[in-house]
PDB file of C-alpha atoms in Angstrom:
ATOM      1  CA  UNK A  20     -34.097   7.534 -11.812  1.00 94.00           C
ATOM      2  CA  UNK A  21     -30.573   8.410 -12.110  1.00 95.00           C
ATOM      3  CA  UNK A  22     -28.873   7.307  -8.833  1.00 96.00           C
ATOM      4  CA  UNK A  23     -25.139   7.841  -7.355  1.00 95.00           C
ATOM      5  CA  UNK A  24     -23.184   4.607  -5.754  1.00 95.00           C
ATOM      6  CA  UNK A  25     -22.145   5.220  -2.532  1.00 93.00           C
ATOM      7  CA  UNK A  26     -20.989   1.895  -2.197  1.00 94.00           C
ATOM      8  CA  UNK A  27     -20.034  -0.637  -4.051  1.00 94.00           C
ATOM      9  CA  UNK A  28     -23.155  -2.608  -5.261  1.00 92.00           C
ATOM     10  CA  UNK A  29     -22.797  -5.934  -6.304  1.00 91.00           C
ATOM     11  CA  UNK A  30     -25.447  -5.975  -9.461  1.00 88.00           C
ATOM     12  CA  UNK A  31     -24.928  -2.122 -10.288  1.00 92.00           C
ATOM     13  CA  UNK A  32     -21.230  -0.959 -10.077  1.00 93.00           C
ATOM     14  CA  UNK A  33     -18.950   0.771  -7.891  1.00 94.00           C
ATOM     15  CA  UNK A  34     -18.478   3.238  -5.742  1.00 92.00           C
ATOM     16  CA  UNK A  35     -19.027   7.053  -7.487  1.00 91.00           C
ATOM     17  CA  UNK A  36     -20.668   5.837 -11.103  1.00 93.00           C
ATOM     18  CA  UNK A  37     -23.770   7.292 -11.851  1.00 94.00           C
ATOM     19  CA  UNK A  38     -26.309   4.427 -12.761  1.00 95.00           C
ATOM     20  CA  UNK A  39     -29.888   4.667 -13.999  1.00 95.00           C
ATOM     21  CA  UNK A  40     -32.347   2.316 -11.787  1.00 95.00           C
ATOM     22  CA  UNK A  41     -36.042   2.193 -11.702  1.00 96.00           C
ATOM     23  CA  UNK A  42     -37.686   4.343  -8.796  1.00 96.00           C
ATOM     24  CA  UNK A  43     -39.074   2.062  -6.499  1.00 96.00           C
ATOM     25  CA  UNK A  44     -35.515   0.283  -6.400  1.00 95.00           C
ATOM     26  CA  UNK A  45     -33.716   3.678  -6.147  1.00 95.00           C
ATOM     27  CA  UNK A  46     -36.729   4.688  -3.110  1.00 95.00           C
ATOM     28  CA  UNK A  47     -36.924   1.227  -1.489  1.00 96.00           C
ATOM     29  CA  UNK A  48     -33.491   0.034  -1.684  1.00 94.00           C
ATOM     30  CA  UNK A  49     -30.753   2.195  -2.739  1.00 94.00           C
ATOM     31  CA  UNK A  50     -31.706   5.585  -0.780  1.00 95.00           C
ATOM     32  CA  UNK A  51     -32.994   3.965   2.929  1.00 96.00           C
ATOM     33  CA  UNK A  52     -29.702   1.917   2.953  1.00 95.00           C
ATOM     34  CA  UNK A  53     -27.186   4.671   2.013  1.00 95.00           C
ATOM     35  CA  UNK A  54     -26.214   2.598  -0.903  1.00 94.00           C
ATOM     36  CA  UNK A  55     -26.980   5.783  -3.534  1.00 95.00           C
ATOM     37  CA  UNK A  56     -28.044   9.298  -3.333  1.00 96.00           C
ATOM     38  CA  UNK A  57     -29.959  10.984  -5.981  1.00 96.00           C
ATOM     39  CA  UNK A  58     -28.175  12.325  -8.697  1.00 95.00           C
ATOM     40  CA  UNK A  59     -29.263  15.952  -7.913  1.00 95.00           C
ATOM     41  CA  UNK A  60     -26.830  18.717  -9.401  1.00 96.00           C
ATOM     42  CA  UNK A  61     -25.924  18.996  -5.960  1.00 96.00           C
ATOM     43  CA  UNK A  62     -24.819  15.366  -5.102  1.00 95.00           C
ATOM     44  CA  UNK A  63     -23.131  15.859  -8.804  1.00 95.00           C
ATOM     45  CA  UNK A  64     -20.590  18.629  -7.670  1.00 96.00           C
ATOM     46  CA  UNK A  65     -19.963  17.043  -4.396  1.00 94.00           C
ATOM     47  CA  UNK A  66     -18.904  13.730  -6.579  1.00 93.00           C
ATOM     48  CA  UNK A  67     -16.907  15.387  -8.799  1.00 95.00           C
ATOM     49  CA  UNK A  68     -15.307  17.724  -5.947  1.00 95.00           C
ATOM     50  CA  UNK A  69     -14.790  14.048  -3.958  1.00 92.00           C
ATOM     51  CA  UNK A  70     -12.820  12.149  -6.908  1.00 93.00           C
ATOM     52  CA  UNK A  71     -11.095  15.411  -7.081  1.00 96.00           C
ATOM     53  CA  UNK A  72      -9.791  15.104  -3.658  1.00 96.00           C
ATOM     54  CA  UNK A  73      -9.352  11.586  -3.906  1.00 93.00           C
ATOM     55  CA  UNK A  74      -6.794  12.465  -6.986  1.00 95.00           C
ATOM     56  CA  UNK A  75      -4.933  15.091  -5.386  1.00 97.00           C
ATOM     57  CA  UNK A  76      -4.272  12.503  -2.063  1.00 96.00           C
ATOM     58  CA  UNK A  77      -3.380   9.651  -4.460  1.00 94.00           C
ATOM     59  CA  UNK A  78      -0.146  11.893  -5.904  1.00 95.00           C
ATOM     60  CA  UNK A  79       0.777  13.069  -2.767  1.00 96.00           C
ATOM     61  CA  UNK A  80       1.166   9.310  -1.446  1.00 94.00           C
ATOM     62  CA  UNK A  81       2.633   8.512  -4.685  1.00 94.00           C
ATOM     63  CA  UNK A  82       5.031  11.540  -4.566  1.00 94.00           C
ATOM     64  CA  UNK A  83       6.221  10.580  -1.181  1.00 93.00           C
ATOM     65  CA  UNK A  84       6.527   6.849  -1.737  1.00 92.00           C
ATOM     66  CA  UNK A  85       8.505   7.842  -4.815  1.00 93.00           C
ATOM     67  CA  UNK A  86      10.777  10.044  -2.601  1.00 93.00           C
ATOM     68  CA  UNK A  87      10.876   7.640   0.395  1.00 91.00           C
ATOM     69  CA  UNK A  88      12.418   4.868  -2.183  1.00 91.00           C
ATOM     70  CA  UNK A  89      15.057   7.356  -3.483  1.00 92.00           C
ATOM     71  CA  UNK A  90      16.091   7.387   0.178  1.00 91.00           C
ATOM     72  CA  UNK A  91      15.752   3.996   0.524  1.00 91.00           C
ATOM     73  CA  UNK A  92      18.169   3.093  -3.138  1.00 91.00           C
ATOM     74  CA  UNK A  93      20.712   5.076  -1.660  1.00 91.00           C
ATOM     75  CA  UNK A  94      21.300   3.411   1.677  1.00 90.00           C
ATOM     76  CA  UNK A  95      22.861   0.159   3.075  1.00 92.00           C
ATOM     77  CA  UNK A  96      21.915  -1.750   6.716  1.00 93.00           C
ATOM     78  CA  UNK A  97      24.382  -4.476   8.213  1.00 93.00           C
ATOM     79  CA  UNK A  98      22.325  -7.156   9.802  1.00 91.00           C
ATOM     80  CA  UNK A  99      25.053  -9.987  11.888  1.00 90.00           C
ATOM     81  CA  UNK A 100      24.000 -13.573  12.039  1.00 88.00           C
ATOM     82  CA  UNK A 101      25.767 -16.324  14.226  1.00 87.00           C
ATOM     83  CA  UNK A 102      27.855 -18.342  12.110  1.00 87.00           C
ATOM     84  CA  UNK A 103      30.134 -21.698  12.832  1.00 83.00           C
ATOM     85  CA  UNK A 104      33.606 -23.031  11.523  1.00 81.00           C
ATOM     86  CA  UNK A 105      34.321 -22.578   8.156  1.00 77.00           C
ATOM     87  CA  UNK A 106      31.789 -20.083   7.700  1.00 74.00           C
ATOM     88  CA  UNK A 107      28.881 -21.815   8.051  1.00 81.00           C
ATOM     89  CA  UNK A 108      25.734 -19.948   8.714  1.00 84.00           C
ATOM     90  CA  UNK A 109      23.289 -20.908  11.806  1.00 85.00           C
ATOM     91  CA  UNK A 110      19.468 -19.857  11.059  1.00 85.00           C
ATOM     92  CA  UNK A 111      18.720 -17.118   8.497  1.00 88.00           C
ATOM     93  CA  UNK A 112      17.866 -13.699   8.001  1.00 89.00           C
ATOM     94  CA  UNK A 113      14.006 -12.337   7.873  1.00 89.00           C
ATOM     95  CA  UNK A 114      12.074  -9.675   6.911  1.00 90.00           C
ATOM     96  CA  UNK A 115      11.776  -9.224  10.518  1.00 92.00           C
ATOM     97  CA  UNK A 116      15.020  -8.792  11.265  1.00 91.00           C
ATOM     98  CA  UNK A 117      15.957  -6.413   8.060  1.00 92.00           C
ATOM     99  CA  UNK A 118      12.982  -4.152   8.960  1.00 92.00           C
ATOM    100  CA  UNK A 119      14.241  -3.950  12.665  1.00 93.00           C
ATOM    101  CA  UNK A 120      17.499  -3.290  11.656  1.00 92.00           C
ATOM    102  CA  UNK A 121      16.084  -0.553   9.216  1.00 91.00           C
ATOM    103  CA  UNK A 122      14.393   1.577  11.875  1.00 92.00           C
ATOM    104  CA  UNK A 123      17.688   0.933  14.222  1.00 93.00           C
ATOM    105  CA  UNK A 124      20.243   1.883  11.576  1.00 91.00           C
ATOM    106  CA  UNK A 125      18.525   4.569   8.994  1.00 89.00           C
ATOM    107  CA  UNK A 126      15.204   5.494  11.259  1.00 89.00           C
ATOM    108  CA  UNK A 127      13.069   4.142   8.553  1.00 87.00           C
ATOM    109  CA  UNK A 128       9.337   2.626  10.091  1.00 88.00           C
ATOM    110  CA  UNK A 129       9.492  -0.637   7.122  1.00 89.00           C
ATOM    111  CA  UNK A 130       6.638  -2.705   7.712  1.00 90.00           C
ATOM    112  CA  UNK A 131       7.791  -6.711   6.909  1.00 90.00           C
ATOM    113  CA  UNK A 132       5.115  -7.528   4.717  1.00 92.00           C
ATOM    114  CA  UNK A 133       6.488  -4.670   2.434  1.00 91.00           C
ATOM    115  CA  UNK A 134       9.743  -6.505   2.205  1.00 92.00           C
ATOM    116  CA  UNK A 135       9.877  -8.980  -0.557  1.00 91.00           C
ATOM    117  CA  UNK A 136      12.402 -11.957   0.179  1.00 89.00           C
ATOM    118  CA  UNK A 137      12.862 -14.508  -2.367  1.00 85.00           C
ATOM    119  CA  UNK A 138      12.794 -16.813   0.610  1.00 81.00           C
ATOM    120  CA  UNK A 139      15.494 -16.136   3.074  1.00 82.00           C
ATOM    121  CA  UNK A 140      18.773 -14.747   3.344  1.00 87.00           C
ATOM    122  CA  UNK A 141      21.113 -17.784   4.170  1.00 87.00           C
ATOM    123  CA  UNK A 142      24.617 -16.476   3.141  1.00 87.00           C
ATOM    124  CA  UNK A 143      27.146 -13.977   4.339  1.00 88.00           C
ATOM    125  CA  UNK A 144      27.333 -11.326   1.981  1.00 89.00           C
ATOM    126  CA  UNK A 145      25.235  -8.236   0.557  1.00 91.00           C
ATOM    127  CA  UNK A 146      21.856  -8.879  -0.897  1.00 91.00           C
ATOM    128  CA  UNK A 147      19.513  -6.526  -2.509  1.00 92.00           C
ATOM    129  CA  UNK A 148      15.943  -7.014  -1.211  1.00 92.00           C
ATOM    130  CA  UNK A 149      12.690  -5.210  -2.711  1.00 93.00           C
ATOM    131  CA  UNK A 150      10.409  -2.903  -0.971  1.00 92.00           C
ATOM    132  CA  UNK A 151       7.256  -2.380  -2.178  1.00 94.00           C
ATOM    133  CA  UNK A 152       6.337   1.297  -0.793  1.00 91.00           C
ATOM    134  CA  UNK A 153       3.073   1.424  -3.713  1.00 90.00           C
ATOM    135  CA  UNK A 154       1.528  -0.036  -5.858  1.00 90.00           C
ATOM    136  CA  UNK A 155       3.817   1.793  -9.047  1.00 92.00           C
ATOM    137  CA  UNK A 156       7.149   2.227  -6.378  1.00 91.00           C
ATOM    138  CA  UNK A 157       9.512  -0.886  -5.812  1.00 92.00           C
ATOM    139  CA  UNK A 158      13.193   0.532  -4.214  1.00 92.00           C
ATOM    140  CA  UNK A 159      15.705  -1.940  -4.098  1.00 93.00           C
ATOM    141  CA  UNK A 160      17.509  -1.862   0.021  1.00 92.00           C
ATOM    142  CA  UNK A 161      21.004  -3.347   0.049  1.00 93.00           C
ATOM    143  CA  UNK A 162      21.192  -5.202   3.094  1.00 92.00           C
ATOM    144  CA  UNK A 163      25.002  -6.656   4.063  1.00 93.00           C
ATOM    145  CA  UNK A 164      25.412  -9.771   6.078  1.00 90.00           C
ATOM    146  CA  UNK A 165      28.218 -10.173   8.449  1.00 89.00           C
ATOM    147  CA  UNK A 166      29.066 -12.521  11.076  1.00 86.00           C
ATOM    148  CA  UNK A 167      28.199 -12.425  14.591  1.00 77.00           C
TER     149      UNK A 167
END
């Protein structure tokens, strides 16, 4: 019996492949435990018209991630940090404190794990940090460091 993944199935595949299983497993298992559907001609168009939509919703968010980094490339935040004689520098600067900045300075809603630090920022000075909007977009924000 010909059988449609729901789910994904640990011994049979993943979610949306068509796989062929015997009939008790498909009536027994599968079917009672909305794992799988029959692969009806039905159940067929409503697959294909699913990973259709799926498609169509995976450029948009790529689109707009692509568009919200070219917005992101071409702007700079200022983030202050106390700092003692001679320029030294007390404490650092986060992710925490660059997306904060971020929604205070260009309006932009960064979330911190996005923000990839190659530890932290303990200098005065400007630093480019990466933001990883998707999984195929990485924009580059130019973050300046001044003193307090």
């Amino acid at each position: 019996m010909k059988v449609i993944l729901m789910e994904d199935v640990k011994s049979l595949g993943k979610k949306g492949t068509i796989v062929n299983v015997s009939d008790g497993y498909a009536r027994n298992m599968l079917i009672p435990k909305k794992l799988g559907v029959p692969a009806t001609p039905k159940n067929l168009n409503d697959l294909k018209l699913q990973k259709a939509h799926e498609e169509k919703t995976a450029q948009e968010a790529l689109a707009a991630a692509k568009e919200l980094g070219a917005k992101i490339e071409a702007s700079e935040i200022t983030v202050s940090i106390k700092t003692g004689e001679g320029g030294k520098v007390f404490g650092s600067v986060s992710a925490k404190e660059i997306a904060e900045a971020a929604k205070e300075q260009l309006g932009l809603e960064l979330d911190k794990k996005k923000l990839v630090l190659d530890g932290t920022i303990k200098e005065l000075g400007t630093t480019e940090v990466a933001v990883k909007l998707h999984s195929q977009v990485t924009a580059k924000l130019k973050v300046q460091v001044r003193e307090a």
